[in-house]
Amino acid sequence: MTEATTEKRRGRAIDFTQGYPLKCILIFMLPMIFGNFVQQLYSFVDTAIVGQALGAAALTGVGATGSLSFMILGFVSGLSGGFSVIISQRRGANDEDGMKNSFATGIILTLFIVSALTVVAIFITKPMLTAMQTKPEFFDYSVDYITTIFAGMLLSAFSNLFGSTLRAIGDSKVPLYFLIASCFLNAGMDALFVIAFGMGVRGAALATVLANGLTAVATFVYLWIRYPALRFNRSHFKPNLKNYGTHLRLGFPMALQMSVVSIGMIFGQTALNTMEPTAITAYIAASRIDGIATSVINNAAAALSVFVGQNYGAKRYDRIKSGIKQYALFIVIASLVLGGVVLALNRPLVMVFISRADRTQQIFDYAFLYAMCNSLFYVLLGTLCMSRSSLQGMGRGTTALISAAMEVGMRVWIAFIAMHYGSFIIVCLNNTFSWTGANLVLVPSLLIVLSKYIPLFGKKRKSPSFVDFQQDDIIAESAATGDLAPSETSERDAAENHDA
C-alpha cells in the first residue's frame, strides 16, 4: 500500500509511529488545547451569566458542586479514556478488527455502567452535599444544578467516548470543531434558559446536557462515515467476558483514579465550606481561572498518551523514550509561562465572575493568594500528567491508580489541617501537596517501566524485541492471530531517536 493510499484511508488521523516525536505531539495537541480554551471560554461565559444574572450565592452554589461532579463525571471520563487507550494501541498495531471490537465493547460497557451510575449519583447528591457542610444559602442552588447534570450523564459519557475514540486514532481536529459548535450552542442556550426563560441554575445545567447530547450524535455520525476501520457489525457486540475484562482492566483503574482523586477534593471542598462566604466565593472564581491553565497541561498530557499508546502497539519503544524526553522539556517551559500569565491576569479575570455589587478588596486578595499557591507549582502538575499519561499509554493503569491513592491521602491530610487551624492558605495549598505526593509514585514508576524496554541512558539495545513485554492481552491477541506485523524503523526515525 502506498503512502498516499495509506493517508487517504486514515483520513485526518496522525500516525504517531512516524516523524519527529515532539512535532507529532504538538501538532496533535494544539487543536486539543485550542478546543479546551474554547470550552473554558464557554465556562467563563456560563459562570459569568450565573454570577451576573443570579448573584454571588448562585455562583457559589454551582461552584460548590465541583468536587462532587468531578467524582462522578471524572469516573465516566476516565472510563472512556481507558477504552480509548486500547483503540490507540490496536491502531498502532494496524489491527482494524480489534479497533472495531474495542469500539463496540466501549459502547456496551459505557451504556450499562453509566446508566447504573446515574441512579446512584442522583440518590447520593443531597447526603453528600450535607456531609460536605454546604452552607444553607448555597444548598438549593447546588442541588438543582448537579442533579440536572447527573440526569443527563449518559449523553456526556457518549460524547466523551466518541471524542476519545477520534483522538485515539490520531484525529484531534474534528473533536475541536464539534467542541466549538457545542460551546456556542451551550452558551446560547444558557442565555436563553437562564435569562430569557428564568430557569435559574437548572437552565444552565440543562443547556450543558443538551449540548453534550447533540455533540455525541454528531461525533458518532462523523466517525461512522469517515473511518471504515471503526464500522462495527453485529458480531462485534457478541458477549465476550475476556474482552470485557481486557477493557475494564484498563478502563476501571483510570476511572477509579479520577474518582479517588475527587474524594480528596471533596475533603478540600468540605474544608473550604468552613470558611467565610467571601473566601469561598473568591476560591470559586480563582479556581475557574486556574482551570484554564491546568487544562492546557492536562490536554498536552492526553496527546502524549496517544503518542505512547500507538508506539507501544507498534513496538516502537525507542520512539517512546525520545518523545517523553522531548515532551518533558516542553512541559517545564510551558508550566512556567502559564504560571506567570495566571498571576499577571488574576485581578481582571476575577472581575469577570463577580458582579460589581459583590466586589470587595478582600475577594481580590483571597483570589490572588489562591493563584500564588497554585500557579507557582504548575511544573509539579506537568510532571505528574506526563508520567501518568505515559504509563497509561503503555497499559499501566494500576500504577496511576496507586498514585491517585497517594494524591487523595495528601488532600485529606491537608484538608484536616486546614479545618483544624481554619486556614484559607492551607486550603489553597491542597493541590500543590497532592501533586507532590502523586509524583513520588509516578516518576520512579515511569523510569522503571521505561528501563524494561530501552535503556534510559546510553546506546540503544541491539535487540529490543527480546524484552519480556507484559502488556495485557492487547498485543498478545493480535500476535496470536497474525494481525501484528513487525515494525520497521526508517533510517530517518532512527537518526531522530538517536539525536533525542
Coordinates of C-alpha atoms in Angstrom, one line a residue:
M1 CA 0.0 0.0 0.0
T2 CA 1.5 3.4 -1.0
E3 CA 1.9 6.2 1.4
A4 CA -0.7 8.3 -0.4
T5 CA -3.2 5.4 -0.2
T6 CA -2.5 5.0 3.5
E7 CA -3.1 8.6 4.2
K8 CA -6.3 8.6 2.3
R9 CA -7.5 5.6 4.2
R10 CA -6.6 7.1 7.5
G11 CA -8.2 10.4 6.7
R12 CA -7.3 13.2 9.1
A13 CA -5.6 10.9 11.6
I14 CA -2.0 11.3 12.6
D15 CA 0.4 8.3 12.5
F16 CA 2.5 8.7 15.7
T17 CA 4.8 5.9 14.7
Q18 CA 6.5 8.2 12.1
G19 CA 8.2 11.6 12.1
Y20 CA 9.8 13.7 14.8
P21 CA 8.1 12.8 18.2
L22 CA 7.6 16.2 19.7
K23 CA 6.4 17.7 16.4
C24 CA 3.8 14.9 16.1
I25 CA 2.7 15.5 19.7
L26 CA 2.5 19.3 19.3
I27 CA 0.5 19.1 16.0
F28 CA -1.9 16.7 17.7
M29 CA -2.0 18.7 20.9
L30 CA -2.7 22.2 19.6
P31 CA -6.2 21.5 18.4
M32 CA -7.0 19.9 21.8
I33 CA -5.6 22.9 23.7
F34 CA -7.5 25.3 21.5
G35 CA -10.6 23.3 21.9
N36 CA -10.1 23.3 25.6
F37 CA -9.6 27.1 25.5
V38 CA -12.9 27.4 23.7
Q39 CA -14.5 25.2 26.3
Q40 CA -13.0 27.2 29.2
L41 CA -14.1 30.4 27.5
Y42 CA -17.6 28.9 27.5
S43 CA -17.2 28.1 31.1
F44 CA -16.3 31.7 31.7
V45 CA -19.4 32.8 29.9
D46 CA -21.6 30.3 31.7
T47 CA -20.2 31.3 35.1
A48 CA -20.5 35.0 34.2
I49 CA -24.1 34.5 33.3
V50 CA -24.9 32.7 36.5
G51 CA -22.9 35.2 38.6
Q52 CA -24.1 38.3 36.9
A53 CA -27.7 37.3 36.4
L54 CA -28.4 35.2 39.5
G55 CA -25.9 36.7 42.0
A56 CA -22.9 35.5 44.1
A57 CA -24.9 32.9 46.0
A58 CA -25.9 31.1 42.8
L59 CA -22.4 31.3 41.6
T60 CA -21.0 29.8 44.8
G61 CA -23.7 27.2 44.9
V62 CA -22.8 25.9 41.4
G63 CA -19.1 26.1 42.2
A64 CA -19.7 24.1 45.4
T65 CA -20.7 21.1 43.3
G66 CA -17.3 20.9 41.6
S67 CA -15.7 18.1 43.6
L68 CA -18.9 16.0 43.7
S69 CA -19.3 16.5 40.0
F70 CA -15.7 15.5 39.4
M71 CA -16.1 12.3 41.4
I72 CA -18.9 11.1 39.2
L73 CA -18.2 12.6 35.8
G74 CA -14.4 12.1 36.3
F75 CA -15.1 8.4 36.7
V76 CA -17.0 8.4 33.4
S77 CA -14.3 10.4 31.7
G78 CA -11.6 8.0 33.0
L79 CA -13.6 5.0 31.8
S80 CA -13.7 6.5 28.2
G81 CA -10.0 7.3 28.4
G82 CA -9.1 3.8 29.3
F83 CA -11.2 2.3 26.5
S84 CA -9.6 4.7 24.0
V85 CA -6.1 3.7 25.0
I86 CA -6.8 0.1 23.8
I87 CA -8.1 1.5 20.5
S88 CA -4.9 3.6 20.2
Q89 CA -2.7 0.5 20.8
R90 CA -4.6 -1.5 18.2
R91 CA -4.4 1.4 15.8
G92 CA -0.6 1.3 16.2
A93 CA -0.6 -2.4 15.6
N94 CA -2.8 -2.0 12.4
D95 CA -5.4 -4.3 13.9
E96 CA -8.6 -2.9 12.3
D97 CA -10.9 -5.7 13.5
G98 CA -9.6 -5.2 17.0
M99 CA -10.4 -1.5 16.7
K100 CA -14.0 -2.3 15.7
N101 CA -14.3 -4.8 18.5
S102 CA -12.9 -2.3 21.1
F103 CA -15.2 0.5 19.9
A104 CA -18.3 -1.7 20.2
T105 CA -17.2 -3.0 23.6
G106 CA -16.7 0.5 24.8
I107 CA -20.3 1.4 23.8
I108 CA -21.8 -1.6 25.6
L109 CA -19.8 -1.1 28.8
T110 CA -20.5 2.7 28.8
L111 CA -24.2 2.2 28.4
F112 CA -24.6 -0.3 31.3
I113 CA -22.1 1.2 33.7
V114 CA -23.2 4.9 33.3
S115 CA -26.9 4.1 33.4
A116 CA -26.4 2.4 36.8
L117 CA -24.1 5.2 37.9
T118 CA -26.8 7.9 37.1
V119 CA -29.2 6.4 39.5
V120 CA -26.6 6.2 42.3
A121 CA -25.4 9.7 41.6
I122 CA -28.8 11.3 41.9
F123 CA -29.6 9.3 45.1
I124 CA -26.4 10.4 46.9
T125 CA -26.4 14.1 45.9
K126 CA -28.2 15.6 48.9
P127 CA -26.5 13.4 51.5
M128 CA -23.1 14.2 50.0
L129 CA -23.7 18.0 49.9
T130 CA -24.9 17.8 53.5
A131 CA -21.8 15.9 54.6
M132 CA -19.6 18.4 52.8
Q133 CA -21.1 21.1 55.1
T134 CA -22.5 23.1 52.2
K135 CA -23.9 26.3 53.6
P136 CA -27.7 26.7 53.7
E137 CA -27.7 29.8 51.4
F138 CA -25.9 27.8 48.7
F139 CA -27.5 24.3 49.2
D140 CA -30.6 24.6 46.9
Y141 CA -28.6 26.1 44.1
S142 CA -26.1 23.2 44.4
V143 CA -28.8 20.5 44.4
D144 CA -30.8 22.0 41.4
Y145 CA -27.6 22.3 39.3
I146 CA -25.9 19.0 39.9
T147 CA -29.0 16.7 39.8
T148 CA -29.8 18.0 36.3
I149 CA -26.2 17.4 35.2
F150 CA -26.3 13.9 36.6
A151 CA -29.6 13.1 34.9
G152 CA -28.0 13.7 31.5
M153 CA -24.8 12.0 32.3
L154 CA -25.2 9.2 29.7
L155 CA -25.2 11.9 26.9
S156 CA -22.0 13.3 28.4
A157 CA -20.5 9.8 28.6
F158 CA -21.1 9.0 24.9
S159 CA -19.8 12.4 23.9
N160 CA -16.6 11.7 25.8
L161 CA -16.3 8.2 24.4
F162 CA -16.7 9.2 20.8
G163 CA -14.4 12.1 21.1
S164 CA -11.7 10.0 22.9
T165 CA -12.0 7.4 20.1
L166 CA -11.3 10.0 17.5
R167 CA -8.2 11.2 19.4
A168 CA -7.1 7.7 20.0
I169 CA -6.7 7.1 16.2
G170 CA -4.9 10.4 15.8
D171 CA -7.7 12.8 14.9
S172 CA -7.7 15.8 17.2
K173 CA -9.1 18.4 14.8
V174 CA -12.6 17.2 14.3
P175 CA -13.3 16.9 18.0
L176 CA -12.2 20.5 18.2
Y177 CA -14.8 21.5 15.5
F178 CA -17.6 19.7 17.3
L179 CA -16.4 21.2 20.6
I180 CA -16.5 24.7 19.3
A181 CA -20.0 24.2 17.9
S182 CA -21.1 22.7 21.2
C183 CA -19.8 25.6 23.2
F184 CA -21.5 28.2 21.1
L185 CA -24.8 26.2 21.3
N186 CA -24.3 25.8 25.0
A187 CA -23.7 29.5 25.6
G188 CA -26.7 30.4 23.5
M189 CA -29.0 28.1 25.4
D190 CA -27.5 29.3 28.7
A191 CA -28.6 32.9 27.9
L192 CA -32.0 31.6 26.7
F193 CA -32.7 29.3 29.6
V194 CA -31.2 31.4 32.5
I195 CA -32.0 35.0 31.3
A196 CA -35.0 34.8 28.9
F197 CA -36.8 31.8 30.5
G198 CA -35.8 32.5 34.1
M199 CA -34.9 28.8 34.7
G200 CA -32.1 29.6 37.2
V201 CA -29.2 27.3 37.7
R202 CA -31.3 24.3 36.3
G203 CA -31.4 26.1 33.0
A204 CA -27.6 26.4 32.9
A205 CA -27.3 22.7 33.6
L206 CA -29.9 21.7 31.0
A207 CA -28.0 23.7 28.4
T208 CA -24.9 21.7 29.1
V209 CA -26.8 18.4 28.9
L210 CA -28.5 19.2 25.6
A211 CA -25.2 20.4 24.0
N212 CA -23.4 17.2 25.1
G213 CA -26.2 15.1 23.5
L214 CA -26.0 16.8 20.2
T215 CA -22.2 16.6 20.2
A216 CA -22.4 12.8 20.9
V217 CA -24.7 12.2 17.9
A218 CA -22.7 14.4 15.5
T219 CA -19.4 12.8 16.5
F220 CA -20.7 9.3 16.1
V221 CA -22.1 10.1 12.6
Y222 CA -18.8 11.5 11.6
L223 CA -16.9 8.5 13.0
W224 CA -19.1 6.1 11.1
I225 CA -18.8 7.9 7.8
R226 CA -15.1 8.9 7.9
Y227 CA -13.4 5.9 9.4
P228 CA -14.3 2.5 8.0
A229 CA -11.9 0.9 10.5
L230 CA -14.5 1.7 13.2
R231 CA -17.6 0.4 11.5
F232 CA -18.6 -2.5 13.7
N233 CA -21.2 -5.1 13.0
R234 CA -23.4 -7.5 15.0
S235 CA -20.5 -9.9 15.5
H236 CA -18.6 -7.3 17.5
F237 CA -21.4 -7.0 20.0
K238 CA -21.4 -10.7 20.9
P239 CA -20.8 -11.1 24.7
N240 CA -17.1 -11.9 25.4
L241 CA -16.1 -11.9 29.0
K242 CA -12.4 -12.0 28.2
N243 CA -12.8 -8.9 26.0
Y244 CA -14.8 -7.1 28.6
G245 CA -12.2 -7.9 31.2
T246 CA -9.4 -6.6 29.0
H247 CA -11.2 -3.2 28.6
L248 CA -12.2 -3.0 32.3
R249 CA -8.7 -3.9 33.4
L250 CA -7.5 -0.6 31.9
G251 CA -10.7 1.4 32.0
F252 CA -11.5 0.9 35.7
P253 CA -8.1 1.9 37.1
M254 CA -8.3 5.1 35.0
A255 CA -11.9 5.8 36.1
L256 CA -11.2 5.0 39.8
Q257 CA -8.1 7.1 39.6
M258 CA -10.3 10.1 38.7
S259 CA -12.8 9.3 41.4
V260 CA -10.2 8.6 44.1
V261 CA -8.6 12.0 43.4
S262 CA -12.1 13.6 43.7
I263 CA -12.5 12.1 47.2
G264 CA -9.6 14.2 48.3
M265 CA -11.2 17.2 46.5
I266 CA -14.4 16.6 48.4
F267 CA -12.5 16.8 51.7
G268 CA -10.9 20.0 50.4
Q269 CA -14.3 21.4 49.5
T270 CA -15.5 20.5 53.0
A271 CA -12.6 22.4 54.5
L272 CA -13.4 25.4 52.2
N273 CA -17.0 25.3 53.2
T274 CA -16.0 26.0 56.8
M275 CA -14.5 29.4 55.7
E276 CA -16.3 32.7 55.5
P277 CA -18.6 33.2 52.4
T278 CA -16.2 35.8 50.9
A279 CA -13.3 33.3 50.9
I280 CA -15.5 30.6 49.3
T281 CA -16.6 32.9 46.5
A282 CA -13.1 34.1 45.8
Y283 CA -11.8 30.5 45.8
I284 CA -14.5 29.5 43.2
A285 CA -13.7 32.4 41.0
A286 CA -9.9 31.9 41.2
S287 CA -10.2 28.1 40.6
R288 CA -12.0 28.9 37.3
I289 CA -9.0 30.9 36.2
D290 CA -6.7 28.2 37.4
G291 CA -8.7 25.6 35.5
I292 CA -7.7 27.2 32.2
A293 CA -4.0 26.8 32.8
T294 CA -4.3 23.3 34.3
S295 CA -6.5 22.1 31.4
V296 CA -3.7 23.1 29.0
I297 CA -1.3 20.9 30.9
N298 CA -3.8 18.0 31.1
N299 CA -4.6 18.2 27.4
A300 CA -0.9 18.2 26.4
A301 CA -0.5 15.0 28.5
A302 CA -3.5 13.5 26.8
A303 CA -1.7 13.9 23.4
L304 CA 1.4 12.3 24.9
S305 CA -0.8 9.3 26.0
V306 CA -2.0 8.7 22.4
F307 CA 1.6 9.0 21.1
V308 CA 2.8 6.4 23.7
G309 CA -0.1 4.1 23.0
Q310 CA 0.3 4.0 19.3
N311 CA 4.1 3.4 19.5
Y312 CA 3.6 0.8 22.2
G313 CA 1.2 -1.1 20.0
A314 CA 3.7 -0.8 17.1
K315 CA 6.6 -1.8 19.4
R316 CA 8.5 1.5 18.7
Y317 CA 10.0 1.7 22.2
D318 CA 12.9 4.0 21.3
R319 CA 10.3 6.5 20.0
I320 CA 8.5 6.4 23.3
K321 CA 11.7 7.3 25.1
S322 CA 12.5 10.1 22.7
G323 CA 9.0 11.5 22.8
I324 CA 8.9 11.6 26.6
K325 CA 12.3 13.3 26.8
Q326 CA 11.4 16.0 24.3
Y327 CA 8.0 16.4 25.9
A328 CA 9.5 16.8 29.4
L329 CA 11.5 19.9 28.4
F330 CA 8.5 21.4 26.6
I331 CA 6.1 21.0 29.6
V332 CA 8.5 22.5 32.1
I333 CA 8.8 25.7 29.9
A334 CA 5.0 25.7 29.3
S335 CA 4.2 25.4 33.0
L336 CA 6.4 28.3 34.0
V337 CA 4.8 30.5 31.3
L338 CA 1.3 29.6 32.3
G339 CA 2.0 30.3 35.9
G340 CA 3.3 33.8 35.1
V341 CA 0.2 34.6 32.9
V342 CA -2.2 33.5 35.6
L343 CA -0.6 35.7 38.2
A344 CA -0.4 38.7 35.8
L345 CA -4.1 38.5 34.8
N346 CA -5.6 37.3 38.1
R347 CA -7.4 40.5 39.1
P348 CA -9.1 41.4 35.8
L349 CA -10.2 37.9 35.3
V350 CA -11.7 37.6 38.8
M351 CA -13.8 40.7 37.9
V352 CA -15.5 38.8 35.1
F353 CA -17.1 36.4 37.6
I354 CA -18.1 38.8 40.4
S355 CA -20.8 41.4 39.8
R356 CA -19.9 45.0 40.6
A357 CA -22.1 45.0 43.7
D358 CA -20.3 42.0 45.2
R359 CA -16.7 43.1 44.5
T360 CA -14.6 43.8 47.6
Q361 CA -10.8 44.1 48.0
Q362 CA -11.0 41.0 50.3
I363 CA -12.3 38.9 47.4
F364 CA -9.4 40.0 45.2
D365 CA -6.9 39.3 48.0
Y366 CA -8.2 35.8 48.6
A367 CA -8.2 35.1 44.8
F368 CA -4.6 36.2 44.4
L369 CA -3.5 34.1 47.3
Y370 CA -5.1 31.1 45.7
A371 CA -3.2 31.9 42.4
M372 CA 0.1 32.1 44.3
C373 CA -0.3 28.8 46.0
N374 CA -1.1 27.0 42.7
S375 CA 0.4 28.7 39.7
L376 CA 3.9 28.8 41.0
F377 CA 3.9 25.0 41.2
Y378 CA 2.4 24.1 37.8
V379 CA 5.7 22.2 37.0
L380 CA 4.7 19.6 39.6
L381 CA 1.4 19.1 37.8
G382 CA 3.1 18.9 34.4
T383 CA 5.5 16.2 35.7
L384 CA 2.5 14.3 37.2
C385 CA 0.5 14.4 34.0
M386 CA 3.5 13.4 31.8
S387 CA 4.3 10.4 34.0
R388 CA 0.7 9.3 34.4
S389 CA -0.2 9.6 30.7
S390 CA 2.9 7.7 29.6
L391 CA 2.2 4.9 32.0
Q392 CA -1.5 4.7 30.9
G393 CA -0.4 4.7 27.2
M394 CA 1.6 1.6 28.0
G395 CA -1.3 0.0 29.8
R396 CA -0.1 0.6 33.3
G397 CA -3.4 1.9 34.7
T398 CA -2.9 0.3 38.1
T399 CA 0.2 2.3 38.8
A400 CA -1.7 5.5 38.0
L401 CA -4.4 4.3 40.5
I402 CA -1.8 3.8 43.2
S403 CA -0.5 7.3 42.6
A404 CA -4.1 8.6 42.9
A405 CA -4.4 7.0 46.3
M406 CA -1.3 8.8 47.4
E407 CA -2.8 12.0 46.0
V408 CA -6.0 11.6 47.9
G409 CA -4.1 10.8 51.1
M410 CA -2.3 14.2 50.8
R411 CA -5.6 16.0 50.0
V412 CA -7.4 14.5 53.0
W413 CA -4.4 15.3 55.3
I414 CA -4.2 18.9 54.2
A415 CA -8.0 19.3 54.5
F416 CA -8.0 18.2 58.1
I417 CA -5.1 20.5 58.9
A418 CA -6.9 23.4 57.2
M419 CA -10.1 22.7 59.2
H420 CA -8.2 22.4 62.4
Y421 CA -6.5 25.8 62.0
G422 CA -9.2 27.4 60.0
S423 CA -6.6 28.5 57.5
F424 CA -7.5 29.6 54.0
I425 CA -3.9 29.4 52.7
I426 CA -3.7 25.7 53.7
V427 CA -6.8 25.0 51.7
C428 CA -5.2 26.7 48.7
L429 CA -2.1 24.6 49.1
N430 CA -4.1 21.4 48.8
N431 CA -3.4 20.9 45.1
T432 CA 0.3 21.5 45.4
F433 CA 0.8 18.9 48.2
S434 CA -1.3 16.4 46.3
W435 CA 0.7 16.9 43.1
T436 CA 3.9 16.3 45.1
G437 CA 2.5 13.1 46.6
A438 CA 1.5 11.7 43.2
N439 CA 4.9 12.4 41.7
L440 CA 6.6 10.4 44.4
V441 CA 4.9 7.3 42.9
L442 CA 4.6 8.2 39.2
V443 CA 8.1 9.4 38.3
P444 CA 10.0 6.4 39.7
S445 CA 7.4 4.1 38.2
L446 CA 7.8 5.6 34.8
L447 CA 11.6 5.3 34.9
I448 CA 11.3 1.6 36.0
V449 CA 8.8 0.7 33.2
L450 CA 10.9 2.5 30.6
S451 CA 14.0 0.7 31.7
K452 CA 12.4 -2.6 30.8
Y453 CA 12.1 -1.7 27.2
I454 CA 15.0 0.5 26.4
P455 CA 18.0 1.8 28.4
L456 CA 17.3 5.3 29.8
F457 CA 20.8 6.4 29.1
G458 CA 23.4 5.4 26.5
K459 CA 23.1 3.4 23.4
K460 CA 20.0 1.5 22.3
R461 CA 19.8 -2.2 22.8
K462 CA 20.5 -4.2 19.8
S463 CA 17.5 -6.5 20.1
P464 CA 14.7 -4.8 22.0
S465 CA 12.3 -7.4 20.7
F466 CA 13.6 -9.9 23.2
V467 CA 12.4 -7.9 26.2
D468 CA 9.7 -9.5 28.2
F469 CA 6.6 -7.4 27.5
Q470 CA 3.8 -7.5 30.0
Q471 CA 1.0 -5.6 28.3
D472 CA -2.3 -7.2 29.0
D473 CA -3.8 -9.2 26.1
I474 CA -4.0 -6.4 23.6
I475 CA -0.8 -7.1 21.8
A476 CA -0.8 -10.8 22.5
E477 CA -4.2 -11.3 20.9
S478 CA -3.1 -9.5 17.7
A479 CA 0.2 -11.5 17.6
A480 CA -1.7 -14.8 18.0
T481 CA -4.0 -14.1 15.1
G482 CA -1.1 -12.9 12.9
D483 CA -2.5 -9.4 12.6
L484 CA 0.5 -7.8 14.3
A485 CA 3.3 -7.3 11.8
P486 CA 6.9 -6.4 12.9
S487 CA 7.5 -2.7 13.0
E488 CA 10.1 -1.4 10.6
T489 CA 12.1 1.6 11.7
S490 CA 13.1 4.0 9.0
E491 CA 16.6 5.4 8.9
R492 CA 15.2 8.9 9.4
D493 CA 13.4 7.9 12.6
A494 CA 16.4 6.0 13.9
A495 CA 18.5 9.1 13.4
E496 CA 15.9 11.3 15.2
N497 CA 15.7 8.9 18.1
H498 CA 19.4 8.7 18.4
D499 CA 19.7 12.5 18.5
A500 CA 17.0 12.8 21.1

